Amino acid sequence: MYGPREPTLFAADVTPHRSLDGVGFLAVMFVLGGASFVLGLIFLLSGAWPIVGFLGLVVALVYVAFSVNFRRAAACEQVRVTPSTLNVRRISHKGELAEFTLNPLWVRLHREVDPDYGTRALVLVSRGKSHPIAQCLSPDEKDSFADALSAAIGEAKRGPTRTAF
């Protein structure tokens, strides 16, 4: 994808944060299922048998919600900056690829900042077109990402540095 003589000034893979892994998911489902089973028995023995179906429905809905969440965690955004290109490659959770390449000489990184919330959005602006990036990051992560990306774009704009002998 990149020429062998062109150094990479910045490279980042942005993925959605997920605080629960597979083991945690099993623990949550075990606790929820066990609690629903015990409550279901209590309601069943007291004659309120329709509640058992609703408890089962709750467990099923939580399972489906976590399954969707884990599938969406497969999304990824790859940002690479070289002296002559800024390449953004998005891979959706369905595996769909969207890619665009910009010239770093014409790119400006715009930050939308809310005084209470922090950095809400990062947008690459080039020749009148806007490209939002790093949407799944938290405000602090967006700040750090933007600082590093801005430095790389600035380095690309300055051109190659030469050492004097």
PDB file of N, CA, C and O in Angstrom, residues 82-154:
ATOM      1  N   THR A  82       1.838   9.463   5.807  1.00  0.00           N
ATOM      2  CA  THR A  82       3.184   9.430   5.245  1.00  0.00           C
ATOM      3  C   THR A  82       3.468  10.845   4.736  1.00  0.00           C
ATOM      4  O   THR A  82       2.567  11.682   4.725  1.00  0.00           O
ATOM      5  N   PRO A  83       4.669  11.141   4.313  1.00  0.00           N
ATOM      6  CA  PRO A  83       4.941  12.498   3.807  1.00  0.00           C
ATOM      7  C   PRO A  83       4.052  12.928   2.640  1.00  0.00           C
ATOM      8  O   PRO A  83       3.830  14.116   2.445  1.00  0.00           O
ATOM      9  N   SER A  84       3.503  11.990   1.880  1.00  0.00           N
ATOM     10  CA  SER A  84       2.697  12.386   0.726  1.00  0.00           C
ATOM     11  C   SER A  84       1.230  11.987   0.797  1.00  0.00           C
ATOM     12  O   SER A  84       0.449  12.418  -0.052  1.00  0.00           O
ATOM     13  N   THR A  85       0.831  11.185   1.788  1.00  0.00           N
ATOM     14  CA  THR A  85      -0.570  10.761   1.862  1.00  0.00           C
ATOM     15  C   THR A  85      -1.065  10.702   3.301  1.00  0.00           C
ATOM     16  O   THR A  85      -0.314  10.439   4.233  1.00  0.00           O
ATOM     17  N   LEU A  86      -2.359  10.945   3.447  1.00  0.00           N
ATOM     18  CA  LEU A  86      -3.075  10.675   4.684  1.00  0.00           C
ATOM     19  C   LEU A  86      -4.186   9.721   4.284  1.00  0.00           C
ATOM     20  O   LEU A  86      -5.079  10.089   3.526  1.00  0.00           O
ATOM     21  N   ASN A  87      -4.093   8.503   4.760  1.00  0.00           N
ATOM     22  CA  ASN A  87      -5.025   7.458   4.360  1.00  0.00           C
ATOM     23  C   ASN A  87      -5.876   7.050   5.550  1.00  0.00           C
ATOM     24  O   ASN A  87      -5.347   6.755   6.619  1.00  0.00           O
ATOM     25  N   VAL A  88      -7.192   7.052   5.351  1.00  0.00           N
ATOM     26  CA  VAL A  88      -8.130   6.589   6.370  1.00  0.00           C
ATOM     27  C   VAL A  88      -8.906   5.425   5.785  1.00  0.00           C
ATOM     28  O   VAL A  88      -9.480   5.525   4.697  1.00  0.00           O
ATOM     29  N   ARG A  89      -8.906   4.343   6.521  1.00  0.00           N
ATOM     30  CA  ARG A  89      -9.551   3.112   6.068  1.00  0.00           C
ATOM     31  C   ARG A  89     -10.514   2.662   7.161  1.00  0.00           C
ATOM     32  O   ARG A  89     -10.102   2.421   8.288  1.00  0.00           O
ATOM     33  N   ARG A  90     -11.799   2.572   6.834  1.00  0.00           N
ATOM     34  CA  ARG A  90     -12.816   2.149   7.795  1.00  0.00           C
ATOM     35  C   ARG A  90     -13.335   0.773   7.406  1.00  0.00           C
ATOM     36  O   ARG A  90     -13.728   0.541   6.270  1.00  0.00           O
ATOM     37  N   ILE A  91     -13.354  -0.096   8.394  1.00  0.00           N
ATOM     38  CA  ILE A  91     -13.911  -1.429   8.200  1.00  0.00           C
ATOM     39  C   ILE A  91     -15.078  -1.542   9.174  1.00  0.00           C
ATOM     40  O   ILE A  91     -14.889  -1.467  10.389  1.00  0.00           O
ATOM     41  N   SER A  92     -16.283  -1.681   8.641  1.00  0.00           N
ATOM     42  CA  SER A  92     -17.464  -1.753   9.491  1.00  0.00           C
ATOM     43  C   SER A  92     -17.545  -3.113  10.173  1.00  0.00           C
ATOM     44  O   SER A  92     -16.806  -4.041   9.840  1.00  0.00           O
ATOM     45  N   HIS A  93     -18.463  -3.231  11.114  1.00  0.00           N
ATOM     46  CA  HIS A  93     -18.640  -4.501  11.808  1.00  0.00           C
ATOM     47  C   HIS A  93     -19.146  -5.589  10.866  1.00  0.00           C
ATOM     48  O   HIS A  93     -19.039  -6.772  11.163  1.00  0.00           O
ATOM     49  N   LYS A  94     -19.665  -5.188   9.709  1.00  0.00           N
ATOM     50  CA  LYS A  94     -20.116  -6.150   8.703  1.00  0.00           C
ATOM     51  C   LYS A  94     -19.013  -6.524   7.729  1.00  0.00           C
ATOM     52  O   LYS A  94     -19.209  -7.343   6.849  1.00  0.00           O
ATOM     53  N   GLY A  95     -17.847  -5.875   7.852  1.00  0.00           N
ATOM     54  CA  GLY A  95     -16.732  -6.148   6.959  1.00  0.00           C
ATOM     55  C   GLY A  95     -16.686  -5.246   5.749  1.00  0.00           C
ATOM     56  O   GLY A  95     -15.851  -5.424   4.865  1.00  0.00           O
ATOM     57  N   GLU A  96     -17.578  -4.246   5.676  1.00  0.00           N
ATOM     58  CA  GLU A  96     -17.600  -3.317   4.552  1.00  0.00           C
ATOM     59  C   GLU A  96     -16.425  -2.342   4.673  1.00  0.00           C
ATOM     60  O   GLU A  96     -16.166  -1.808   5.746  1.00  0.00           O
ATOM     61  N   LEU A  97     -15.753  -2.114   3.571  1.00  0.00           N
ATOM     62  CA  LEU A  97     -14.562  -1.271   3.553  1.00  0.00           C
ATOM     63  C   LEU A  97     -14.874   0.077   2.907  1.00  0.00           C
ATOM     64  O   LEU A  97     -15.465   0.137   1.837  1.00  0.00           O
ATOM     65  N   ALA A  98     -14.477   1.144   3.579  1.00  0.00           N
ATOM     66  CA  ALA A  98     -14.553   2.500   3.020  1.00  0.00           C
ATOM     67  C   ALA A  98     -13.187   3.130   3.237  1.00  0.00           C
ATOM     68  O   ALA A  98     -12.646   3.103   4.337  1.00  0.00           O
ATOM     69  N   GLU A  99     -12.632   3.685   2.180  1.00  0.00           N
ATOM     70  CA  GLU A  99     -11.277   4.209   2.264  1.00  0.00           C
ATOM     71  C   GLU A  99     -11.183   5.522   1.499  1.00  0.00           C
ATOM     72  O   GLU A  99     -11.801   5.682   0.454  1.00  0.00           O
ATOM     73  N   PHE A 100     -10.429   6.448   2.057  1.00  0.00           N
ATOM     74  CA  PHE A 100     -10.135   7.670   1.319  1.00  0.00           C
ATOM     75  C   PHE A 100      -8.709   8.099   1.620  1.00  0.00           C
ATOM     76  O   PHE A 100      -8.178   7.846   2.691  1.00  0.00           O
ATOM     77  N   THR A 101      -8.103   8.727   0.626  1.00  0.00           N
ATOM     78  CA  THR A 101      -6.727   9.191   0.728  1.00  0.00           C
ATOM     79  C   THR A 101      -6.699  10.683   0.443  1.00  0.00           C
ATOM     80  O   THR A 101      -7.287  11.141  -0.531  1.00  0.00           O
ATOM     81  N   LEU A 102      -6.012  11.407   1.316  1.00  0.00           N
ATOM     82  CA  LEU A 102      -5.893  12.858   1.182  1.00  0.00           C
ATOM     83  C   LEU A 102      -4.429  13.252   1.110  1.00  0.00           C
ATOM     84  O   LEU A 102      -3.559  12.520   1.581  1.00  0.00           O
ATOM     85  N   ASN A 103      -4.173  14.426   0.567  1.00  0.00           N
ATOM     86  CA  ASN A 103      -2.828  14.976   0.558  1.00  0.00           C
ATOM     87  C   ASN A 103      -2.650  15.762   1.849  1.00  0.00           C
ATOM     88  O   ASN A 103      -3.406  16.693   2.120  1.00  0.00           O
ATOM     89  N   PRO A 104      -1.670  15.415   2.693  1.00  0.00           N
ATOM     90  CA  PRO A 104      -1.523  16.111   3.974  1.00  0.00           C
ATOM     91  C   PRO A 104      -1.230  17.606   3.839  1.00  0.00           C
ATOM     92  O   PRO A 104      -1.452  18.364   4.777  1.00  0.00           O
ATOM     93  N   LEU A 105      -0.762  18.047   2.671  1.00  0.00           N
ATOM     94  CA  LEU A 105      -0.518  19.480   2.469  1.00  0.00           C
ATOM     95  C   LEU A 105      -1.822  20.273   2.449  1.00  0.00           C
ATOM     96  O   LEU A 105      -1.835  21.469   2.738  1.00  0.00           O
ATOM     97  N   TRP A 106      -2.934  19.604   2.115  1.00  0.00           N
ATOM     98  CA  TRP A 106      -4.220  20.281   1.991  1.00  0.00           C
ATOM     99  C   TRP A 106      -5.180  19.941   3.130  1.00  0.00           C
ATOM    100  O   TRP A 106      -6.333  20.351   3.103  1.00  0.00           O
ATOM    101  N   VAL A 107      -4.715  19.215   4.124  1.00  0.00           N
ATOM    102  CA  VAL A 107      -5.594  18.746   5.197  1.00  0.00           C
ATOM    103  C   VAL A 107      -5.485  19.645   6.413  1.00  0.00           C
ATOM    104  O   VAL A 107      -4.402  20.079   6.796  1.00  0.00           O
ATOM    105  N   ARG A 108      -6.647  19.887   7.019  1.00  0.00           N
ATOM    106  CA  ARG A 108      -6.707  20.591   8.295  1.00  0.00           C
ATOM    107  C   ARG A 108      -7.535  19.728   9.235  1.00  0.00           C
ATOM    108  O   ARG A 108      -8.592  19.219   8.865  1.00  0.00           O
ATOM    109  N   LEU A 109      -7.049  19.553  10.450  1.00  0.00           N
ATOM    110  CA  LEU A 109      -7.780  18.777  11.453  1.00  0.00           C
ATOM    111  C   LEU A 109      -8.592  19.748  12.300  1.00  0.00           C
ATOM    112  O   LEU A 109      -8.034  20.613  12.973  1.00  0.00           O
ATOM    113  N   HIS A 110      -9.899  19.619  12.222  1.00  0.00           N
ATOM    114  CA  HIS A 110     -10.804  20.502  12.971  1.00  0.00           C
ATOM    115  C   HIS A 110     -11.337  19.750  14.186  1.00  0.00           C
ATOM    116  O   HIS A 110     -11.799  18.612  14.076  1.00  0.00           O
ATOM    117  N   ARG A 111     -11.251  20.396  15.349  1.00  0.00           N
ATOM    118  CA  ARG A 111     -11.785  19.833  16.602  1.00  0.00           C
ATOM    119  C   ARG A 111     -13.042  20.588  16.988  1.00  0.00           C
ATOM    120  O   ARG A 111     -13.038  21.804  17.061  1.00  0.00           O
ATOM    121  N   GLU A 112     -14.101  19.850  17.267  1.00  0.00           N
ATOM    122  CA  GLU A 112     -15.317  20.452  17.826  1.00  0.00           C
ATOM    123  C   GLU A 112     -15.258  20.219  19.326  1.00  0.00           C
ATOM    124  O   GLU A 112     -15.333  19.076  19.781  1.00  0.00           O
ATOM    125  N   VAL A 113     -15.098  21.313  20.080  1.00  0.00           N
ATOM    126  CA  VAL A 113     -14.892  21.204  21.522  1.00  0.00           C
ATOM    127  C   VAL A 113     -16.071  21.820  22.268  1.00  0.00           C
ATOM    128  O   VAL A 113     -16.498  22.929  21.952  1.00  0.00           O
ATOM    129  N   ASP A 114     -16.586  21.088  23.232  1.00  0.00           N
ATOM    130  CA  ASP A 114     -17.620  21.561  24.143  1.00  0.00           C
ATOM    131  C   ASP A 114     -16.926  21.864  25.468  1.00  0.00           C
ATOM    132  O   ASP A 114     -16.195  21.024  25.980  1.00  0.00           O
ATOM    133  N   PRO A 115     -17.122  23.057  26.043  1.00  0.00           N
ATOM    134  CA  PRO A 115     -16.415  23.402  27.281  1.00  0.00           C
ATOM    135  C   PRO A 115     -16.701  22.443  28.446  1.00  0.00           C
ATOM    136  O   PRO A 115     -15.843  22.235  29.293  1.00  0.00           O
ATOM    137  N   ASP A 116     -17.890  21.879  28.485  1.00  0.00           N
ATOM    138  CA  ASP A 116     -18.245  20.972  29.573  1.00  0.00           C
ATOM    139  C   ASP A 116     -17.861  19.526  29.283  1.00  0.00           C
ATOM    140  O   ASP A 116     -17.483  18.779  30.178  1.00  0.00           O
ATOM    141  N   TYR A 117     -17.976  19.123  28.052  1.00  0.00           N
ATOM    142  CA  TYR A 117     -17.789  17.718  27.682  1.00  0.00           C
ATOM    143  C   TYR A 117     -16.378  17.415  27.199  1.00  0.00           C
ATOM    144  O   TYR A 117     -15.863  16.340  27.395  1.00  0.00           O
ATOM    145  N   GLY A 118     -15.758  18.358  26.525  1.00  0.00           N
ATOM    146  CA  GLY A 118     -14.444  18.125  25.937  1.00  0.00           C
ATOM    147  C   GLY A 118     -14.565  18.019  24.425  1.00  0.00           C
ATOM    148  O   GLY A 118     -15.499  18.538  23.821  1.00  0.00           O
ATOM    149  N   THR A 119     -13.640  17.332  23.814  1.00  0.00           N
ATOM    150  CA  THR A 119     -13.639  17.175  22.352  1.00  0.00           C
ATOM    151  C   THR A 119     -14.772  16.249  21.936  1.00  0.00           C
ATOM    152  O   THR A 119     -14.801  15.084  22.297  1.00  0.00           O
ATOM    153  N   ARG A 120     -15.702  16.791  21.186  1.00  0.00           N
ATOM    154  CA  ARG A 120     -16.868  16.017  20.756  1.00  0.00           C
ATOM    155  C   ARG A 120     -16.636  15.337  19.410  1.00  0.00           C
ATOM    156  O   ARG A 120     -17.160  14.270  19.158  1.00  0.00           O
ATOM    157  N   ALA A 121     -15.872  15.981  18.526  1.00  0.00           N
ATOM    158  CA  ALA A 121     -15.684  15.411  17.193  1.00  0.00           C
ATOM    159  C   ALA A 121     -14.354  15.872  16.604  1.00  0.00           C
ATOM    160  O   ALA A 121     -13.874  16.966  16.898  1.00  0.00           O
ATOM    161  N   LEU A 122     -13.792  15.012  15.768  1.00  0.00           N
ATOM    162  CA  LEU A 122     -12.606  15.332  14.984  1.00  0.00           C
ATOM    163  C   LEU A 122     -12.991  15.190  13.519  1.00  0.00           C
ATOM    164  O   LEU A 122     -13.586  14.187  13.118  1.00  0.00           O
ATOM    165  N   VAL A 123     -12.644  16.209  12.740  1.00  0.00           N
ATOM    166  CA  VAL A 123     -13.011  16.207  11.328  1.00  0.00           C
ATOM    167  C   VAL A 123     -11.796  16.592  10.502  1.00  0.00           C
ATOM    168  O   VAL A 123     -11.150  17.606  10.776  1.00  0.00           O
ATOM    169  N   LEU A 124     -11.490  15.785   9.502  1.00  0.00           N
ATOM    170  CA  LEU A 124     -10.461  16.145   8.529  1.00  0.00           C
ATOM    171  C   LEU A 124     -11.127  16.966   7.435  1.00  0.00           C
ATOM    172  O   LEU A 124     -12.114  16.526   6.846  1.00  0.00           O
ATOM    173  N   VAL A 125     -10.602  18.143   7.184  1.00  0.00           N
ATOM    174  CA  VAL A 125     -11.160  19.028   6.163  1.00  0.00           C
ATOM    175  C   VAL A 125     -10.110  19.194   5.081  1.00  0.00           C
ATOM    176  O   VAL A 125      -8.972  19.569   5.359  1.00  0.00           O
ATOM    177  N   SER A 126     -10.506  18.904   3.840  1.00  0.00           N
ATOM    178  CA  SER A 126      -9.591  19.022   2.713  1.00  0.00           C
ATOM    179  C   SER A 126     -10.364  19.423   1.474  1.00  0.00           C
ATOM    180  O   SER A 126     -11.295  18.709   1.069  1.00  0.00           O
ATOM    181  N   ARG A 127      -9.996  20.566   0.927  1.00  0.00           N
ATOM    182  CA  ARG A 127     -10.591  21.060  -0.323  1.00  0.00           C
ATOM    183  C   ARG A 127     -12.120  21.092  -0.264  1.00  0.00           C
ATOM    184  O   ARG A 127     -12.795  20.640  -1.185  1.00  0.00           O
ATOM    185  N   GLY A 128     -12.653  21.566   0.843  1.00  0.00           N
ATOM    186  CA  GLY A 128     -14.093  21.738   0.981  1.00  0.00           C
ATOM    187  C   GLY A 128     -14.860  20.500   1.411  1.00  0.00           C
ATOM    188  O   GLY A 128     -16.067  20.567   1.592  1.00  0.00           O
ATOM    189  N   LYS A 129     -14.182  19.391   1.574  1.00  0.00           N
ATOM    190  CA  LYS A 129     -14.858  18.168   2.000  1.00  0.00           C
ATOM    191  C   LYS A 129     -14.487  17.856   3.447  1.00  0.00           C
ATOM    192  O   LYS A 129     -13.340  18.024   3.851  1.00  0.00           O
ATOM    193  N   SER A 130     -15.469  17.385   4.195  1.00  0.00           N
ATOM    194  CA  SER A 130     -15.257  17.033   5.596  1.00  0.00           C
ATOM    195  C   SER A 130     -15.339  15.526   5.766  1.00  0.00           C
ATOM    196  O   SER A 130     -16.230  14.879   5.210  1.00  0.00           O
ATOM    197  N   HIS A 131     -14.415  14.993   6.551  1.00  0.00           N
ATOM    198  CA  HIS A 131     -14.370  13.559   6.827  1.00  0.00           C
ATOM    199  C   HIS A 131     -14.250  13.356   8.339  1.00  0.00           C
ATOM    200  O   HIS A 131     -13.170  13.557   8.899  1.00  0.00           O
ATOM    201  N   PRO A 132     -15.338  12.998   9.029  1.00  0.00           N
ATOM    202  CA  PRO A 132     -15.228  12.743  10.468  1.00  0.00           C
ATOM    203  C   PRO A 132     -14.382  11.501  10.730  1.00  0.00           C
ATOM    204  O   PRO A 132     -14.464  10.514   9.984  1.00  0.00           O
ATOM    205  N   ILE A 133     -13.570  11.558  11.781  1.00  0.00           N
ATOM    206  CA  ILE A 133     -12.727  10.415  12.131  1.00  0.00           C
ATOM    207  C   ILE A 133     -12.777  10.184  13.637  1.00  0.00           C
ATOM    208  O   ILE A 133     -13.179  11.070  14.397  1.00  0.00           O
ATOM    209  N   ALA A 134     -12.356   9.015  14.046  1.00  0.00           N
ATOM    210  CA  ALA A 134     -12.201   8.628  15.456  1.00  0.00           C
ATOM    211  C   ALA A 134     -13.458   8.895  16.266  1.00  0.00           C
ATOM    212  O   ALA A 134     -13.400   9.371  17.388  1.00  0.00           O
ATOM    213  N   GLN A 135     -14.602   8.552  15.720  1.00  0.00           N
ATOM    214  CA  GLN A 135     -15.871   8.836  16.378  1.00  0.00           C
ATOM    215  C   GLN A 135     -16.115   7.980  17.612  1.00  0.00           C
ATOM    216  O   GLN A 135     -16.885   8.364  18.477  1.00  0.00           O
ATOM    217  N   CYS A 136     -15.481   6.837  17.704  1.00  0.00           N
ATOM    218  CA  CYS A 136     -15.746   5.930  18.821  1.00  0.00           C
ATOM    219  C   CYS A 136     -14.850   6.187  20.037  1.00  0.00           C
ATOM    220  O   CYS A 136     -14.977   5.502  21.044  1.00  0.00           O
ATOM    221  N   LEU A 137     -13.982   7.185  19.959  1.00  0.00           N
ATOM    222  CA  LEU A 137     -13.086   7.470  21.076  1.00  0.00           C
ATOM    223  C   LEU A 137     -13.751   8.387  22.103  1.00  0.00           C
ATOM    224  O   LEU A 137     -14.646   9.164  21.774  1.00  0.00           O
ATOM    225  N   SER A 138     -13.278   8.311  23.335  1.00  0.00           N
ATOM    226  CA  SER A 138     -13.744   9.209  24.390  1.00  0.00           C
ATOM    227  C   SER A 138     -13.125  10.595  24.172  1.00  0.00           C
ATOM    228  O   SER A 138     -12.168  10.736  23.409  1.00  0.00           O
ATOM    229  N   PRO A 139     -13.638  11.631  24.841  1.00  0.00           N
ATOM    230  CA  PRO A 139     -13.073  12.974  24.646  1.00  0.00           C
ATOM    231  C   PRO A 139     -11.574  13.055  24.947  1.00  0.00           C
ATOM    232  O   PRO A 139     -10.829  13.693  24.200  1.00  0.00           O
ATOM    233  N   ASP A 140     -11.114  12.427  26.022  1.00  0.00           N
ATOM    234  CA  ASP A 140      -9.679  12.458  26.337  1.00  0.00           C
ATOM    235  C   ASP A 140      -8.865  11.719  25.279  1.00  0.00           C
ATOM    236  O   ASP A 140      -7.779  12.160  24.896  1.00  0.00           O
ATOM    237  N   GLU A 141      -9.376  10.590  24.813  1.00  0.00           N
ATOM    238  CA  GLU A 141      -8.682   9.836  23.770  1.00  0.00           C
ATOM    239  C   GLU A 141      -8.652  10.634  22.461  1.00  0.00           C
ATOM    240  O   GLU A 141      -7.663  10.589  21.733  1.00  0.00           O
ATOM    241  N   LYS A 142      -9.743  11.352  22.170  1.00  0.00           N
ATOM    242  CA  LYS A 142      -9.768  12.186  20.961  1.00  0.00           C
ATOM    243  C   LYS A 142      -8.719  13.288  21.039  1.00  0.00           C
ATOM    244  O   LYS A 142      -8.071  13.603  20.046  1.00  0.00           O
ATOM    245  N   ASP A 143      -8.550  13.883  22.234  1.00  0.00           N
ATOM    246  CA  ASP A 143      -7.521  14.911  22.395  1.00  0.00           C
ATOM    247  C   ASP A 143      -6.133  14.354  22.118  1.00  0.00           C
ATOM    248  O   ASP A 143      -5.346  14.948  21.385  1.00  0.00           O
ATOM    249  N   SER A 144      -5.830  13.219  22.707  1.00  0.00           N
ATOM    250  CA  SER A 144      -4.520  12.595  22.514  1.00  0.00           C
ATOM    251  C   SER A 144      -4.310  12.205  21.055  1.00  0.00           C
ATOM    252  O   SER A 144      -3.248  12.444  20.478  1.00  0.00           O
ATOM    253  N   PHE A 145      -5.330  11.614  20.454  1.00  0.00           N
ATOM    254  CA  PHE A 145      -5.274  11.211  19.046  1.00  0.00           C
ATOM    255  C   PHE A 145      -5.069  12.437  18.159  1.00  0.00           C
ATOM    256  O   PHE A 145      -4.231  12.426  17.247  1.00  0.00           O
ATOM    257  N   ALA A 146      -5.817  13.508  18.436  1.00  0.00           N
ATOM    258  CA  ALA A 146      -5.722  14.725  17.622  1.00  0.00           C
ATOM    259  C   ALA A 146      -4.348  15.370  17.737  1.00  0.00           C
ATOM    260  O   ALA A 146      -3.802  15.860  16.742  1.00  0.00           O
ATOM    261  N   ASP A 147      -3.782  15.375  18.943  1.00  0.00           N
ATOM    262  CA  ASP A 147      -2.441  15.953  19.114  1.00  0.00           C
ATOM    263  C   ASP A 147      -1.411  15.193  18.285  1.00  0.00           C
ATOM    264  O   ASP A 147      -0.587  15.794  17.595  1.00  0.00           O
ATOM    265  N   ALA A 148      -1.462  13.865  18.351  1.00  0.00           N
ATOM    266  CA  ALA A 148      -0.497  13.055  17.599  1.00  0.00           C
ATOM    267  C   ALA A 148      -0.714  13.187  16.095  1.00  0.00           C
ATOM    268  O   ALA A 148       0.250  13.308  15.325  1.00  0.00           O
ATOM    269  N   LEU A 149      -1.974  13.186  15.664  1.00  0.00           N
ATOM    270  CA  LEU A 149      -2.261  13.308  14.233  1.00  0.00           C
ATOM    271  C   LEU A 149      -1.873  14.691  13.723  1.00  0.00           C
ATOM    272  O   LEU A 149      -1.297  14.818  12.632  1.00  0.00           O
ATOM    273  N   SER A 150      -2.132  15.730  14.493  1.00  0.00           N
ATOM    274  CA  SER A 150      -1.745  17.089  14.092  1.00  0.00           C
ATOM    275  C   SER A 150      -0.239  17.216  13.950  1.00  0.00           C
ATOM    276  O   SER A 150       0.257  17.852  13.015  1.00  0.00           O
ATOM    277  N   ALA A 151       0.494  16.605  14.876  1.00  0.00           N
ATOM    278  CA  ALA A 151       1.957  16.630  14.789  1.00  0.00           C
ATOM    279  C   ALA A 151       2.439  15.935  13.528  1.00  0.00           C
ATOM    280  O   ALA A 151       3.353  16.422  12.846  1.00  0.00           O
ATOM    281  N   ALA A 152       1.834  14.809  13.185  1.00  0.00           N
ATOM    282  CA  ALA A 152       2.231  14.075  11.978  1.00  0.00           C
ATOM    283  C   ALA A 152       1.888  14.860  10.716  1.00  0.00           C
ATOM    284  O   ALA A 152       2.679  14.912   9.774  1.00  0.00           O
ATOM    285  N   ILE A 153       0.710  15.483  10.701  1.00  0.00           N
ATOM    286  CA  ILE A 153       0.337  16.304   9.533  1.00  0.00           C
ATOM    287  C   ILE A 153       1.291  17.485   9.404  1.00  0.00           C
ATOM    288  O   ILE A 153       1.739  17.827   8.304  1.00  0.00           O
ATOM    289  N   GLY A 154       1.636  18.106  10.537  1.00  0.00           N
ATOM    290  CA  GLY A 154       2.603  19.214  10.515  1.00  0.00           C
ATOM    291  C   GLY A 154       3.956  18.776  10.003  1.00  0.00           C
ATOM    292  O   GLY A 154       4.609  19.485   9.228  1.00  0.00           O
TER     293      GLY A 154
END
